[in-house]
PDB file of C-alpha atoms in Angstrom:
ATOM      1  CA  GLU A   1     -17.643   3.147  10.061  1.00  0.00           C
ATOM      2  CA  ALA A   2     -16.958   5.310   7.114  1.00  0.00           C
ATOM      3  CA  GLY A   3     -13.631   4.467   5.302  1.00  0.00           C
ATOM      4  CA  VAL A   4     -11.266   6.606   3.865  1.00  0.00           C
ATOM      5  CA  ALA A   5     -12.470   9.153   1.195  1.00  0.00           C
ATOM      6  CA  GLN A   6     -10.782  10.568  -1.868  1.00  0.00           C
ATOM      7  CA  SER A   7     -11.537  12.868  -4.601  1.00  0.00           C
ATOM      8  CA  PRO A   8     -11.622  12.975  -7.558  1.00  0.00           C
ATOM      9  CA  ARG A   9     -11.176   9.312  -8.419  1.00  0.00           C
ATOM     10  CA  TYR A  10      -9.595  10.225 -12.035  1.00  0.00           C
ATOM     11  CA  LYS A  11      -7.906  13.112 -13.443  1.00  0.00           C
ATOM     12  CA  ILE A  12      -6.384  13.610 -16.943  1.00  0.00           C
ATOM     13  CA  ILE A  13      -4.064  16.758 -17.153  1.00  0.00           C
ATOM     14  CA  GLU A  14      -1.268  17.827 -19.709  1.00  0.00           C
ATOM     15  CA  LYS A  15       2.192  18.390 -18.243  1.00  0.00           C
ATOM     16  CA  ARG A  16       3.146  21.419 -16.583  1.00  0.00           C
ATOM     17  CA  GLN A  17      -0.358  21.865 -15.347  1.00  0.00           C
ATOM     18  CA  SER A  18      -1.204  21.640 -11.586  1.00  0.00           C
ATOM     19  CA  VAL A  19      -3.482  19.165  -9.932  1.00  0.00           C
ATOM     20  CA  ALA A  20      -4.802  18.653  -6.256  1.00  0.00           C
ATOM     21  CA  PHE A  21      -6.111  15.704  -4.600  1.00  0.00           C
ATOM     22  CA  TRP A  22      -8.136  15.617  -1.486  1.00  0.00           C
ATOM     23  CA  CYS A  23      -8.375  13.084   1.437  1.00  0.00           C
ATOM     24  CA  ASN A  24     -10.748  12.384   4.396  1.00  0.00           C
ATOM     25  CA  PRO A  25      -9.428   9.971   6.840  1.00  0.00           C
ATOM     26  CA  ILE A  26     -11.519   7.948   9.002  1.00  0.00           C
ATOM     27  CA  SER A  27     -12.828   9.808  11.949  1.00  0.00           C
ATOM     28  CA  GLY A  28     -10.330   9.965  14.800  1.00  0.00           C
ATOM     29  CA  HIS A  29      -7.403   8.610  13.012  1.00  0.00           C
ATOM     30  CA  ALA A  30      -4.456  10.646  13.972  1.00  0.00           C
ATOM     31  CA  THR A  31      -1.914   9.447  11.118  1.00  0.00           C
ATOM     32  CA  LEU A  32      -2.576  10.328   7.526  1.00  0.00           C
ATOM     33  CA  TYR A  33      -0.536   8.849   4.784  1.00  0.00           C
ATOM     34  CA  TRP A  34      -0.064   9.837   1.208  1.00  0.00           C
ATOM     35  CA  TYR A  35       1.439   6.988  -1.196  1.00  0.00           C
ATOM     36  CA  GLN A  36       2.147   7.038  -4.909  1.00  0.00           C
ATOM     37  CA  GLN A  37       1.583   3.695  -6.501  1.00  0.00           C
ATOM     38  CA  ILE A  38       2.810   3.555 -10.400  1.00  0.00           C
ATOM     39  CA  LEU A  39       1.559   0.831 -12.241  1.00  0.00           C
ATOM     40  CA  GLY A  40       2.957  -2.517 -11.466  1.00  0.00           C
ATOM     41  CA  GLN A  41       4.727  -1.234  -8.376  1.00  0.00           C
ATOM     42  CA  GLY A  42       3.981  -1.401  -4.735  1.00  0.00           C
ATOM     43  CA  PRO A  43       2.704   1.843  -3.042  1.00  0.00           C
ATOM     44  CA  LYS A  44       5.658   4.415  -2.046  1.00  0.00           C
ATOM     45  CA  LEU A  45       5.128   6.763   0.598  1.00  0.00           C
ATOM     46  CA  LEU A  46       5.229  10.230  -0.003  1.00  0.00           C
ATOM     47  CA  ILE A  47       4.352  12.027   3.323  1.00  0.00           C
ATOM     48  CA  GLN A  48       3.075  10.999   6.681  1.00  0.00           C
ATOM     49  CA  PHE A  49       1.335  13.436   8.943  1.00  0.00           C
ATOM     50  CA  GLN A  50       0.605  12.857  12.966  1.00  0.00           C
ATOM     51  CA  ASN A  51      -2.449  15.089  13.294  1.00  0.00           C
ATOM     52  CA  ASN A  52      -1.257  18.298  11.539  1.00  0.00           C
ATOM     53  CA  GLY A  53       2.559  18.165  11.630  1.00  0.00           C
ATOM     54  CA  VAL A  54       4.646  16.276   9.185  1.00  0.00           C
ATOM     55  CA  VAL A  55       6.601  12.873  10.531  1.00  0.00           C
ATOM     56  CA  ASP A  56       8.206  12.084   7.250  1.00  0.00           C
ATOM     57  CA  ASP A  57       8.313  13.612   3.777  1.00  0.00           C
ATOM     58  CA  SER A  58      11.766  12.450   2.882  1.00  0.00           C
ATOM     59  CA  GLN A  59      10.505  10.957  -0.212  1.00  0.00           C
ATOM     60  CA  LEU A  60       8.103  13.859  -1.492  1.00  0.00           C
ATOM     61  CA  PRO A  61       9.490  15.740  -4.357  1.00  0.00           C
ATOM     62  CA  LYS A  62       9.325  18.862  -3.047  1.00  0.00           C
ATOM     63  CA  ASP A  63      10.220  20.935  -5.806  1.00  0.00           C
ATOM     64  CA  ARG A  64       6.720  20.334  -7.497  1.00  0.00           C
ATOM     65  CA  PHE A  65       4.827  18.265  -4.632  1.00  0.00           C
ATOM     66  CA  SER A  66       3.048  19.863  -1.446  1.00  0.00           C
ATOM     67  CA  ALA A  67       0.972  18.704   0.989  1.00  0.00           C
ATOM     68  CA  GLU A  68      -0.822  20.105   4.026  1.00  0.00           C
ATOM     69  CA  ARG A  69      -3.325  18.818   6.617  1.00  0.00           C
ATOM     70  CA  LEU A  70      -5.108  21.557   8.054  1.00  0.00           C
ATOM     71  CA  LYS A  71      -6.867  21.098  11.458  1.00  0.00           C
ATOM     72  CA  GLY A  72      -5.338  17.280  11.782  1.00  0.00           C
ATOM     73  CA  VAL A  73      -8.186  16.186   9.454  1.00  0.00           C
ATOM     74  CA  ASP A  74      -8.618  16.458   5.821  1.00  0.00           C
ATOM     75  CA  SER A  75      -5.695  16.830   3.577  1.00  0.00           C
ATOM     76  CA  THR A  76      -4.912  17.792   0.141  1.00  0.00           C
ATOM     77  CA  LEU A  77      -1.914  16.790  -1.886  1.00  0.00           C
ATOM     78  CA  LYS A  78      -0.690  19.363  -4.791  1.00  0.00           C
ATOM     79  CA  ILE A  79       1.439  18.896  -7.837  1.00  0.00           C
ATOM     80  CA  GLN A  80       2.889  21.895  -9.658  1.00  0.00           C
ATOM     81  CA  PRO A  81       3.840  21.729 -12.595  1.00  0.00           C
ATOM     82  CA  ALA A  82       3.089  18.027 -13.313  1.00  0.00           C
ATOM     83  CA  LYS A  83       5.457  15.637 -15.446  1.00  0.00           C
ATOM     84  CA  LEU A  84       4.653  12.668 -17.526  1.00  0.00           C
ATOM     85  CA  GLU A  85       6.367  10.289 -14.592  1.00  0.00           C
ATOM     86  CA  ASP A  86       3.778  11.570 -12.216  1.00  0.00           C
ATOM     87  CA  SER A  87       1.123   9.450 -13.949  1.00  0.00           C
ATOM     88  CA  ALA A  88       0.240   7.085 -11.170  1.00  0.00           C
ATOM     89  CA  VAL A  89      -2.620   6.156  -8.536  1.00  0.00           C
ATOM     90  CA  TYR A  90      -2.495   8.415  -5.434  1.00  0.00           C
ATOM     91  CA  LEU A  91      -3.242   6.614  -2.393  1.00  0.00           C
ATOM     92  CA  CYS A  92      -4.486   8.226   0.907  1.00  0.00           C
ATOM     93  CA  ALA A  93      -4.343   5.847   4.137  1.00  0.00           C
ATOM     94  CA  SER A  94      -5.215   6.656   7.775  1.00  0.00           C
ATOM     95  CA  SER A  95      -4.361   4.935  11.036  1.00  0.00           C
ATOM     96  CA  PRO A  96      -5.204   5.253  14.587  1.00  0.00           C
ATOM     97  CA  THR A  97      -1.779   5.919  15.931  1.00  0.00           C
ATOM     98  CA  GLY A  98       0.909   5.438  13.514  1.00  0.00           C
ATOM     99  CA  GLY A  99       2.548   2.875  15.590  1.00  0.00           C
ATOM    100  CA  TRP A 100       4.384  -0.015  14.050  1.00  0.00           C
ATOM    101  CA  THR A 101       1.754  -2.566  15.091  1.00  0.00           C
ATOM    102  CA  ASP A 102      -1.084  -0.095  13.410  1.00  0.00           C
ATOM    103  CA  THR A 103      -3.600  -0.900  10.693  1.00  0.00           C
ATOM    104  CA  GLN A 104      -3.432   1.291   7.741  1.00  0.00           C
ATOM    105  CA  TYR A 105      -6.765   1.830   6.013  1.00  0.00           C
ATOM    106  CA  PHE A 106      -6.376   3.114   2.376  1.00  0.00           C
ATOM    107  CA  GLY A 107      -8.947   4.914   0.182  1.00  0.00           C
ATOM    108  CA  PRO A 108      -9.706   3.984  -3.091  1.00  0.00           C
ATOM    109  CA  GLY A 109      -7.084   6.208  -4.653  1.00  0.00           C
ATOM    110  CA  THR A 110      -7.020   8.824  -7.533  1.00  0.00           C
ATOM    111  CA  ARG A 111      -5.839   7.795 -10.842  1.00  0.00           C
ATOM    112  CA  LEU A 112      -3.597  10.583 -12.563  1.00  0.00           C
ATOM    113  CA  THR A 113      -2.826  10.555 -16.239  1.00  0.00           C
ATOM    114  CA  VAL A 114      -0.292  13.231 -17.125  1.00  0.00           C
ATOM    115  CA  LEU A 115      -0.461  13.787 -21.039  1.00  0.00           C
TER     116      LEU A 115
ATOM    117  CA  GLN B   1      18.665  -4.527  -4.401  1.00  0.00           C
ATOM    118  CA  LYS B   2      15.160  -3.850  -3.458  1.00  0.00           C
ATOM    119  CA  GLU B   3      14.295  -4.373   0.340  1.00  0.00           C
ATOM    120  CA  VAL B   4      11.393  -6.611  -0.433  1.00  0.00           C
ATOM    121  CA  GLU B   5      11.155  -8.551  -3.862  1.00  0.00           C
ATOM    122  CA  GLN B   6       7.900 -10.145  -5.356  1.00  0.00           C
ATOM    123  CA  ASP B   7       7.215 -11.848  -8.481  1.00  0.00           C
ATOM    124  CA  PRO B   8       4.668  -9.609 -10.278  1.00  0.00           C
ATOM    125  CA  GLY B   9       3.298 -12.911 -11.895  1.00  0.00           C
ATOM    126  CA  PRO B  10       0.587 -12.751 -13.096  1.00  0.00           C
ATOM    127  CA  LEU B  11      -0.613 -16.055 -11.481  1.00  0.00           C
ATOM    128  CA  SER B  12      -3.591 -18.137 -12.961  1.00  0.00           C
ATOM    129  CA  VAL B  13      -5.048 -21.113 -11.387  1.00  0.00           C
ATOM    130  CA  PRO B  14      -8.465 -22.957 -11.422  1.00  0.00           C
ATOM    131  CA  GLU B  15     -11.209 -22.563  -8.659  1.00  0.00           C
ATOM    132  CA  GLY B  16     -10.316 -24.852  -5.856  1.00  0.00           C
ATOM    133  CA  ALA B  17      -6.479 -24.852  -6.372  1.00  0.00           C
ATOM    134  CA  ILE B  18      -3.960 -24.064  -3.482  1.00  0.00           C
ATOM    135  CA  VAL B  19      -2.075 -20.778  -4.230  1.00  0.00           C
ATOM    136  CA  SER B  20       1.173 -20.111  -2.778  1.00  0.00           C
ATOM    137  CA  LEU B  21       2.552 -16.592  -3.303  1.00  0.00           C
ATOM    138  CA  ASN B  22       6.069 -15.444  -1.936  1.00  0.00           C
ATOM    139  CA  CYS B  23       8.288 -12.704  -1.137  1.00  0.00           C
ATOM    140  CA  THR B  24      12.121 -12.305  -0.144  1.00  0.00           C
ATOM    141  CA  TYR B  25      13.360  -9.592   1.994  1.00  0.00           C
ATOM    142  CA  SER B  26      16.803  -8.386   2.478  1.00  0.00           C
ATOM    143  CA  ASN B  27      16.670  -6.179   5.851  1.00  0.00           C
ATOM    144  CA  SER B  28      17.229  -8.469   8.814  1.00  0.00           C
ATOM    145  CA  ALA B  29      15.848  -5.756  11.290  1.00  0.00           C
ATOM    146  CA  PHE B  30      12.353  -6.504   9.704  1.00  0.00           C
ATOM    147  CA  GLN B  31      10.105  -7.959  12.396  1.00  0.00           C
ATOM    148  CA  TYR B  32       6.668  -7.136  11.033  1.00  0.00           C
ATOM    149  CA  PHE B  33       5.290  -8.789   7.937  1.00  0.00           C
ATOM    150  CA  MET B  34       1.870  -8.080   6.350  1.00  0.00           C
ATOM    151  CA  TRP B  35      -0.032  -9.441   3.256  1.00  0.00           C
ATOM    152  CA  TYR B  36      -2.320  -6.761   1.404  1.00  0.00           C
ATOM    153  CA  ARG B  37      -5.088  -7.720  -0.889  1.00  0.00           C
ATOM    154  CA  GLN B  38      -5.958  -5.034  -3.510  1.00  0.00           C
ATOM    155  CA  TYR B  39      -8.741  -5.238  -6.228  1.00  0.00           C
ATOM    156  CA  SER B  40      -8.573  -3.732  -9.388  1.00  0.00           C
ATOM    157  CA  ARG B  41      -9.453   0.128  -8.896  1.00  0.00           C
ATOM    158  CA  LYS B  42      -9.410  -0.219  -5.339  1.00  0.00           C
ATOM    159  CA  GLY B  43      -7.084   0.625  -2.461  1.00  0.00           C
ATOM    160  CA  PRO B  44      -4.955  -2.028  -0.607  1.00  0.00           C
ATOM    161  CA  GLU B  45      -6.578  -3.925   2.489  1.00  0.00           C
ATOM    162  CA  LEU B  46      -4.924  -5.688   5.348  1.00  0.00           C
ATOM    163  CA  LEU B  47      -5.412  -9.083   4.926  1.00  0.00           C
ATOM    164  CA  MET B  48      -2.810 -10.728   7.513  1.00  0.00           C
ATOM    165  CA  TYR B  49       0.063  -9.815   9.504  1.00  0.00           C
ATOM    166  CA  THR B  50       2.606 -11.953  11.358  1.00  0.00           C
ATOM    167  CA  TYR B  51       5.370 -10.907  13.870  1.00  0.00           C
ATOM    168  CA  SER B  52       8.872 -12.585  13.663  1.00  0.00           C
ATOM    169  CA  SER B  53       8.821 -16.209  12.327  1.00  0.00           C
ATOM    170  CA  GLY B  54       6.068 -18.770  12.374  1.00  0.00           C
ATOM    171  CA  ASN B  55       2.622 -19.661  10.736  1.00  0.00           C
ATOM    172  CA  LYS B  56      -0.641 -17.729  11.218  1.00  0.00           C
ATOM    173  CA  GLU B  57      -3.824 -19.182   9.792  1.00  0.00           C
ATOM    174  CA  ASP B  58      -7.080 -17.327   9.234  1.00  0.00           C
ATOM    175  CA  GLY B  59      -9.712 -19.574   7.417  1.00  0.00           C
ATOM    176  CA  ARG B  60      -8.525 -20.268   4.229  1.00  0.00           C
ATOM    177  CA  PHE B  61      -5.199 -18.031   4.131  1.00  0.00           C
ATOM    178  CA  THR B  62      -1.946 -19.037   5.966  1.00  0.00           C
ATOM    179  CA  ALA B  63       0.809 -16.631   6.188  1.00  0.00           C
ATOM    180  CA  GLN B  64       4.241 -18.069   6.994  1.00  0.00           C
ATOM    181  CA  VAL B  65       7.666 -16.504   7.865  1.00  0.00           C
ATOM    182  CA  ASP B  66      10.882 -18.034   7.671  1.00  0.00           C
ATOM    183  CA  LYS B  67      13.410 -15.580   9.059  1.00  0.00           C
ATOM    184  CA  SER B  68      16.489 -17.829   8.433  1.00  0.00           C
ATOM    185  CA  SER B  69      16.079 -17.513   4.755  1.00  0.00           C
ATOM    186  CA  LYS B  70      14.308 -14.101   4.615  1.00  0.00           C
ATOM    187  CA  TYR B  71      10.912 -15.814   2.821  1.00  0.00           C
ATOM    188  CA  ILE B  72       7.503 -14.659   3.132  1.00  0.00           C
ATOM    189  CA  SER B  73       4.811 -16.632   2.133  1.00  0.00           C
ATOM    190  CA  LEU B  74       0.971 -16.781   1.675  1.00  0.00           C
ATOM    191  CA  PHE B  75      -0.928 -19.965   1.039  1.00  0.00           C
ATOM    192  CA  ILE B  76      -4.711 -19.894  -0.249  1.00  0.00           C
ATOM    193  CA  ARG B  77      -6.716 -23.131   0.328  1.00  0.00           C
ATOM    194  CA  ASP B  78      -9.601 -23.692  -1.966  1.00  0.00           C
ATOM    195  CA  SER B  79      -9.057 -20.801  -4.049  1.00  0.00           C
ATOM    196  CA  GLN B  80     -12.063 -18.810  -5.280  1.00  0.00           C
ATOM    197  CA  PRO B  81     -12.993 -16.442  -8.017  1.00  0.00           C
ATOM    198  CA  SER B  82     -13.257 -13.690  -5.691  1.00  0.00           C
ATOM    199  CA  ASP B  83      -9.842 -14.108  -4.800  1.00  0.00           C
ATOM    200  CA  SER B  84      -8.869 -12.649  -7.839  1.00  0.00           C
ATOM    201  CA  ALA B  85      -6.708  -9.488  -6.916  1.00  0.00           C
ATOM    202  CA  THR B  86      -3.162  -8.418  -6.598  1.00  0.00           C
ATOM    203  CA  TYR B  87      -1.331  -9.624  -3.245  1.00  0.00           C
ATOM    204  CA  LEU B  88       1.248  -7.219  -1.855  1.00  0.00           C
ATOM    205  CA  CYS B  89       3.708  -8.346   0.596  1.00  0.00           C
ATOM    206  CA  ALA B  90       4.799  -5.581   3.190  1.00  0.00           C
ATOM    207  CA  SER B  91       7.434  -5.612   5.957  1.00  0.00           C
ATOM    208  CA  LEU B  92       8.370  -3.295   8.807  1.00  0.00           C
ATOM    209  CA  ASN B  93      11.198  -3.052  11.272  1.00  0.00           C
ATOM    210  CA  TYR B  94      10.525  -3.570  15.136  1.00  0.00           C
ATOM    211  CA  GLY B  95       9.277  -0.306  16.626  1.00  0.00           C
ATOM    212  CA  GLY B  96       9.190   1.628  13.264  1.00  0.00           C
ATOM    213  CA  SER B  97       6.634   3.819  12.061  1.00  0.00           C
ATOM    214  CA  GLN B  98       4.070   2.513   9.960  1.00  0.00           C
ATOM    215  CA  GLY B  99       5.119   5.048   7.424  1.00  0.00           C
ATOM    216  CA  ASN B 100       8.385   3.098   7.156  1.00  0.00           C
ATOM    217  CA  LEU B 101       6.611   0.246   5.661  1.00  0.00           C
ATOM    218  CA  ILE B 102       8.212  -1.137   2.647  1.00  0.00           C
ATOM    219  CA  PHE B 103       5.828  -2.964  -0.138  1.00  0.00           C
ATOM    220  CA  GLY B 104       6.642  -5.521  -2.783  1.00  0.00           C
ATOM    221  CA  LYS B 105       5.574  -4.899  -6.077  1.00  0.00           C
ATOM    222  CA  GLY B 106       2.589  -7.173  -5.903  1.00  0.00           C
ATOM    223  CA  THR B 107       1.462 -10.530  -7.561  1.00  0.00           C
ATOM    224  CA  LYS B 108      -1.526 -10.464  -9.848  1.00  0.00           C
ATOM    225  CA  LEU B 109      -3.589 -13.674  -9.097  1.00  0.00           C
ATOM    226  CA  SER B 110      -6.519 -14.696 -11.218  1.00  0.00           C
ATOM    227  CA  VAL B 111      -8.964 -17.695 -10.170  1.00  0.00           C
ATOM    228  CA  LYS B 112     -10.750 -19.140 -13.026  1.00  0.00           C
ATOM    229  CA  PRO B 113     -14.219 -20.649 -12.359  1.00  0.00           C
TER     230      PRO B 113
END
């Protein structure tokens, strides 16, 4: 079974530029998550999708971050404009149902450096 | 106060040692406790989970929850260099969505041959 795919793996941009990340979850998984993991910290949820609907985006900085999951499969996360403090690893995860006993499967992440 | 506290280490042990990794949590509603392992440049992977209190064993790994003291532990017996990774504890309240998972900062473990 293929795992969660993410691209690109690394991205370096200057502040105020825009950037987009792509995620392809495990086939058949209804729930998709985007996390931000700052160096030395645990992952922090940015947004959770159930199929193509948003379940929780309370921690997404909506003035600069946006995300979509078209057709309930792939997802993109965009930052526009980027700030220095956005430097982090952006992890995508998926799970079958999103229920509390589910298992989340994480992708390798995209490491973003904002200069 | 963060809901899940974890000493970031780093922790360095010789091969074959018993490793003890610990977290504390503050939310009494947490019922589901997980340990994730994260290798360098990789995403976290679920290692073990437990419900409520008690122990759970899986090979060389034992997860333990003490709800009275709000303490979560992971023990690794006969540690191997391949166990070198960052270990993240995570907690969730009963019936909550997986998106409500609260992670600790992670403890970086290095097992020396």
